[in-house]
Amino acid sequence: GAVVSQHPSWVICKSGTSVKIECRSLDFQATTMFWYRQFPKQSLMLMATSNEGSKATYEQGVEKDKFLINHASLTLSTLTVTSAHPEDSSFYICSAGEGGGGYEQYFGPGTRLTVT
Amino acid sequence: KQEVTQIPAALSVPEGENLVLNCSFTDSAIYNLQWFRQDPGKGLTSLLLIQSSQREQTSGRLNASLDKSSGRSTLYIAASQPGDSATYLCAAHTTDSWGKLQFGAGTQVVVTP
């Protein structure tokens, strides 16, 4: 089956610094990648949709300047949390799909971000 | 906007009992309905994906049904085992061009030995 990796699996950073999280599709080309965040005991909340070579589409309420998404190739998307604050601490999960609507998405293992 | 609801929020059963997890969605215009399992602190494991034209999907002890007209899907897990303890999430593939997934809040399942 299709495999999606995330790096790092966990990261601790100080308030005010920036953190980059990578999402890679290992054995397929991902036309579309999605970024989610999940707070403890809550479900996944879609943050943004990214397509290779174009700007990401952010969900309502998600700060574009704070959560920078780059989808430079068909196998790599990155999420950068800029000027991180403790309230940004969360579990970030990416998913990747080979096509648009109706295509199955494959999920990464997630990245635990803790901002101190 | 598509809304997905899962009932119950939590469920505890003794080993060997069958599990029934419910998922409802407000907009019947979906591509697929997908069930996932999530262990604490981990990512998602896809269990079953039901195409909008299908009524059910089966994999081992798992069976998922889909009734688009009523906006419901049910996940059945037969002969539950302690290893089935996890949170189960359902998600509807919306019909926008990107294929977004709308997740329910999940059902936390505990199977006691």
CSV table of C-alpha atoms in Angstrom, one decimal:
chain,number,residue,atom,x,y,z
A,1,GLY,CA,0.0,0.0,0.0
A,2,ALA,CA,0.9,3.6,-0.4
A,3,VAL,CA,3.2,5.0,2.3
A,4,VAL,CA,3.4,8.5,3.7
A,5,SER,CA,6.1,9.6,6.1
A,6,GLN,CA,6.4,12.6,8.3
A,7,HIS,CA,9.5,14.1,9.9
A,8,PRO,CA,10.1,14.7,12.7
A,9,SER,CA,7.8,12.4,14.6
A,10,TRP,CA,8.1,14.8,17.6
A,11,VAL,CA,9.7,18.1,18.2
A,12,ILE,CA,10.0,20.5,21.2
A,13,CYS,CA,10.8,24.1,20.5
A,14,LYS,CA,10.9,27.4,22.4
A,15,SER,CA,8.2,30.0,22.1
A,16,GLY,CA,9.0,32.4,19.2
A,17,THR,CA,10.9,30.0,17.1
A,18,SER,CA,9.8,28.4,13.8
A,19,VAL,CA,9.4,24.7,13.2
A,20,LYS,CA,9.3,22.9,9.8
A,21,ILE,CA,7.5,19.5,9.4
A,22,GLU,CA,7.9,17.4,6.3
A,23,CYS,CA,5.4,15.1,4.7
A,24,ARG,CA,6.6,12.7,2.0
A,25,SER,CA,4.8,10.2,-0.2
A,26,LEU,CA,7.3,7.4,-0.5
A,27,ASP,CA,6.0,5.2,-3.3
A,28,PHE,CA,3.5,7.4,-5.3
A,29,GLN,CA,3.2,10.9,-6.6
A,30,ALA,CA,0.8,13.0,-4.5
A,31,THR,CA,-1.1,15.5,-6.5
A,32,THR,CA,-2.7,16.8,-3.4
A,33,MET,CA,-1.6,16.9,0.2
A,34,PHE,CA,-3.6,17.8,3.3
A,35,TRP,CA,-2.6,19.1,6.6
A,36,TYR,CA,-4.6,18.4,9.8
A,37,ARG,CA,-4.1,19.2,13.4
A,38,GLN,CA,-5.5,17.3,16.3
A,39,PHE,CA,-5.9,18.4,19.9
A,40,PRO,CA,-6.0,15.8,22.7
A,41,LYS,CA,-9.2,13.8,22.7
A,42,GLN,CA,-10.5,15.7,19.7
A,43,SER,CA,-10.9,14.8,16.0
A,44,LEU,CA,-8.8,15.9,13.1
A,45,MET,CA,-9.3,19.4,11.9
A,46,LEU,CA,-8.3,20.2,8.3
A,47,MET,CA,-5.9,23.2,8.2
A,48,ALA,CA,-5.1,23.4,4.5
A,49,THR,CA,-5.0,21.7,1.1
A,50,SER,CA,-1.9,21.9,-1.0
A,51,ASN,CA,-1.4,21.1,-4.6
A,52,GLU,CA,2.0,20.7,-6.2
A,53,GLY,CA,3.3,23.9,-7.7
A,54,SER,CA,0.5,26.1,-6.5
A,55,LYS,CA,-0.5,28.0,-3.3
A,56,ALA,CA,-2.2,26.2,-0.5
A,57,THR,CA,-5.9,26.7,0.2
A,58,TYR,CA,-6.4,27.4,3.9
A,59,GLU,CA,-9.6,26.5,5.8
A,60,GLN,CA,-11.5,29.3,7.5
A,61,GLY,CA,-9.8,30.5,10.7
A,62,VAL,CA,-6.4,29.1,9.9
A,63,GLU,CA,-3.7,31.9,9.8
A,64,LYS,CA,-1.8,31.7,6.5
A,65,ASP,CA,1.1,33.7,7.7
A,66,LYS,CA,1.5,31.5,10.7
A,67,PHE,CA,1.2,28.1,9.1
A,68,LEU,CA,3.3,28.2,5.9
A,69,ILE,CA,2.7,25.4,3.5
A,70,ASN,CA,4.9,24.5,0.6
A,71,HIS,CA,4.3,21.7,-1.9
A,72,ALA,CA,7.4,22.0,-4.1
A,73,SER,CA,7.3,18.5,-5.6
A,74,LEU,CA,4.9,15.6,-6.1
A,75,THR,CA,6.4,13.8,-3.2
A,76,LEU,CA,7.0,16.5,-0.6
A,77,SER,CA,5.0,19.1,1.3
A,78,THR,CA,6.2,21.1,4.2
A,79,LEU,CA,4.4,22.8,7.0
A,80,THR,CA,6.3,25.6,8.8
A,81,VAL,CA,4.8,26.9,12.1
A,82,THR,CA,6.2,30.4,12.4
A,83,SER,CA,6.8,32.2,15.7
A,84,ALA,CA,5.4,29.2,17.6
A,85,HIS,CA,3.5,29.7,20.8
A,86,PRO,CA,2.4,27.2,23.4
A,87,GLU,CA,-1.2,27.2,22.0
A,88,ASP,CA,0.3,25.8,18.8
A,89,SER,CA,1.3,22.6,20.6
A,90,SER,CA,-0.7,19.9,18.9
A,91,PHE,CA,-0.5,16.7,16.8
A,92,TYR,CA,0.0,17.5,13.2
A,93,ILE,CA,-1.0,14.9,10.6
A,94,CYS,CA,-0.6,15.1,6.8
A,95,SER,CA,-2.3,13.0,4.2
A,96,ALA,CA,-1.6,12.6,0.5
A,97,GLY,CA,-3.7,11.5,-2.5
A,98,GLU,CA,-2.9,10.6,-6.1
A,99,GLY,CA,-5.8,12.6,-7.4
A,100,GLY,CA,-8.6,14.9,-6.5
A,101,GLY,CA,-12.1,14.2,-5.4
A,102,GLY,CA,-12.9,10.6,-4.5
A,103,TYR,CA,-9.3,9.4,-4.4
A,104,GLU,CA,-8.2,7.6,-1.3
A,105,GLN,CA,-5.9,9.6,1.0
A,106,TYR,CA,-3.0,8.0,2.8
A,107,PHE,CA,-2.0,9.3,6.2
A,108,GLY,CA,1.3,10.0,7.7
A,109,PRO,CA,2.1,8.9,11.3
A,110,GLY,CA,1.8,12.4,12.7
A,111,THR,CA,4.2,14.9,14.3
A,112,ARG,CA,3.8,15.9,18.0
A,113,LEU,CA,4.8,19.5,18.5
A,114,THR,CA,5.4,20.9,21.9
A,115,VAL,CA,6.1,24.6,22.3
A,116,THR,CA,7.6,25.6,25.7
B,1,LYS,CA,-21.2,22.3,4.9
B,2,GLN,CA,-20.9,18.6,5.6
B,3,GLU,CA,-21.1,17.6,9.2
B,4,VAL,CA,-20.2,14.1,10.5
B,5,THR,CA,-21.4,12.8,13.8
B,6,GLN,CA,-20.4,9.7,15.6
B,7,ILE,CA,-22.4,8.0,18.4
B,8,PRO,CA,-21.6,6.9,21.0
B,9,ALA,CA,-18.6,9.0,22.0
B,10,ALA,CA,-17.2,6.1,24.1
B,11,LEU,CA,-18.0,2.4,24.4
B,12,SER,CA,-16.8,-0.3,26.7
B,13,VAL,CA,-17.6,-3.9,26.1
B,14,PRO,CA,-16.3,-7.3,27.4
B,15,GLU,CA,-14.1,-9.4,25.1
B,16,GLY,CA,-16.1,-11.4,22.7
B,17,GLU,CA,-19.0,-9.1,22.2
B,18,ASN,CA,-19.8,-7.5,18.9
B,19,LEU,CA,-19.2,-3.8,18.4
B,20,VAL,CA,-21.5,-1.5,16.6
B,21,LEU,CA,-20.3,2.0,15.8
B,22,ASN,CA,-22.5,4.6,14.2
B,23,CYS,CA,-21.6,7.5,11.9
B,24,SER,CA,-24.1,10.0,10.3
B,25,PHE,CA,-23.5,12.7,7.8
B,26,THR,CA,-25.6,15.6,6.7
B,27,ASP,CA,-24.9,15.8,3.0
B,28,SER,CA,-25.5,12.7,1.0
B,29,ALA,CA,-23.4,14.0,-1.9
B,30,ILE,CA,-20.2,12.2,-1.0
B,31,TYR,CA,-17.6,10.3,-3.0
B,32,ASN,CA,-16.7,7.7,-0.3
B,33,LEU,CA,-17.0,7.0,3.4
B,34,GLN,CA,-14.0,5.8,5.2
B,35,TRP,CA,-13.4,4.3,8.6
B,36,PHE,CA,-10.1,4.7,10.5
B,37,ARG,CA,-8.6,3.5,13.7
B,38,GLN,CA,-6.3,5.6,15.8
B,39,ASP,CA,-4.3,4.4,18.7
B,40,PRO,CA,-3.3,6.9,21.4
B,41,GLY,CA,-0.6,9.3,20.2
B,42,LYS,CA,-0.5,7.6,16.8
B,43,GLY,CA,-1.6,8.4,13.3
B,44,LEU,CA,-4.5,6.9,11.4
B,45,THR,CA,-4.9,3.4,10.1
B,46,SER,CA,-7.4,3.0,7.3
B,47,LEU,CA,-9.8,0.2,8.0
B,48,LEU,CA,-12.4,0.3,5.2
B,49,LEU,CA,-13.3,2.6,2.4
B,50,ILE,CA,-16.9,2.4,1.0
B,51,GLN,CA,-17.5,3.8,-2.5
B,52,SER,CA,-20.6,5.9,-2.8
B,53,SER,CA,-22.1,3.3,-5.1
B,54,GLN,CA,-21.5,0.4,-2.6
B,55,ARG,CA,-23.6,-0.7,0.3
B,56,GLU,CA,-21.0,-2.3,2.3
B,57,GLN,CA,-17.4,-3.4,2.6
B,58,THR,CA,-15.9,-6.3,4.6
B,59,SER,CA,-12.4,-7.1,5.9
B,60,GLY,CA,-12.0,-9.9,8.3
B,61,ARG,CA,-14.0,-9.2,11.4
B,62,LEU,CA,-14.9,-5.8,10.2
B,63,ASN,CA,-17.9,-4.9,8.2
B,64,ALA,CA,-19.0,-1.4,7.2
B,65,SER,CA,-22.3,-0.5,5.7
B,66,LEU,CA,-23.3,2.7,3.9
B,67,ASP,CA,-26.8,4.2,3.4
B,68,LYS,CA,-26.4,7.4,1.5
B,69,SER,CA,-30.1,8.2,1.5
B,70,SER,CA,-30.3,8.3,5.2
B,71,GLY,CA,-26.8,9.7,5.7
B,72,ARG,CA,-25.6,6.8,7.8
B,73,SER,CA,-22.7,4.3,8.0
B,74,THR,CA,-22.2,1.6,10.6
B,75,LEU,CA,-19.0,-0.2,11.5
B,76,TYR,CA,-19.4,-3.7,12.9
B,77,ILE,CA,-16.6,-5.5,14.6
B,78,ALA,CA,-17.3,-9.1,15.4
B,79,ALA,CA,-16.0,-11.0,18.4
B,80,SER,CA,-14.2,-8.0,19.9
B,81,GLN,CA,-10.7,-8.5,21.3
B,82,PRO,CA,-8.7,-6.3,23.8
B,83,GLY,CA,-6.5,-5.3,20.8
B,84,ASP,CA,-9.5,-3.6,19.2
B,85,SER,CA,-9.3,-1.0,21.9
B,86,ALA,CA,-8.7,2.3,20.1
B,87,THR,CA,-10.6,5.4,18.8
B,88,TYR,CA,-12.5,4.8,15.6
B,89,LEU,CA,-13.1,7.7,13.2
B,90,CYS,CA,-15.3,7.9,10.2
B,91,ALA,CA,-14.8,10.4,7.5
B,92,ALA,CA,-16.8,11.5,4.5
B,93,HIS,CA,-15.1,12.4,1.2
B,94,THR,CA,-16.7,15.6,0.2
B,95,THR,CA,-17.4,16.3,-3.5
B,96,ASP,CA,-15.3,19.4,-3.8
B,97,SER,CA,-12.5,19.2,-6.3
B,98,TRP,CA,-9.8,18.5,-3.8
B,99,GLY,CA,-11.5,15.5,-2.2
B,100,LYS,CA,-11.5,16.9,1.4
B,101,LEU,CA,-12.3,14.5,4.2
B,102,GLN,CA,-14.7,15.6,6.9
B,103,PHE,CA,-14.1,13.7,10.1
B,104,GLY,CA,-16.4,12.8,12.9
B,105,ALA,CA,-15.3,13.2,16.5
B,106,GLY,CA,-14.6,9.5,16.9
B,107,THR,CA,-15.8,6.7,19.2
B,108,GLN,CA,-13.4,5.6,21.9
B,109,VAL,CA,-13.6,1.8,22.3
B,110,VAL,CA,-12.4,-0.2,25.3
B,111,VAL,CA,-12.6,-4.0,25.2
B,112,THR,CA,-12.0,-5.5,28.6
B,113,PRO,CA,-10.5,-9.0,28.9
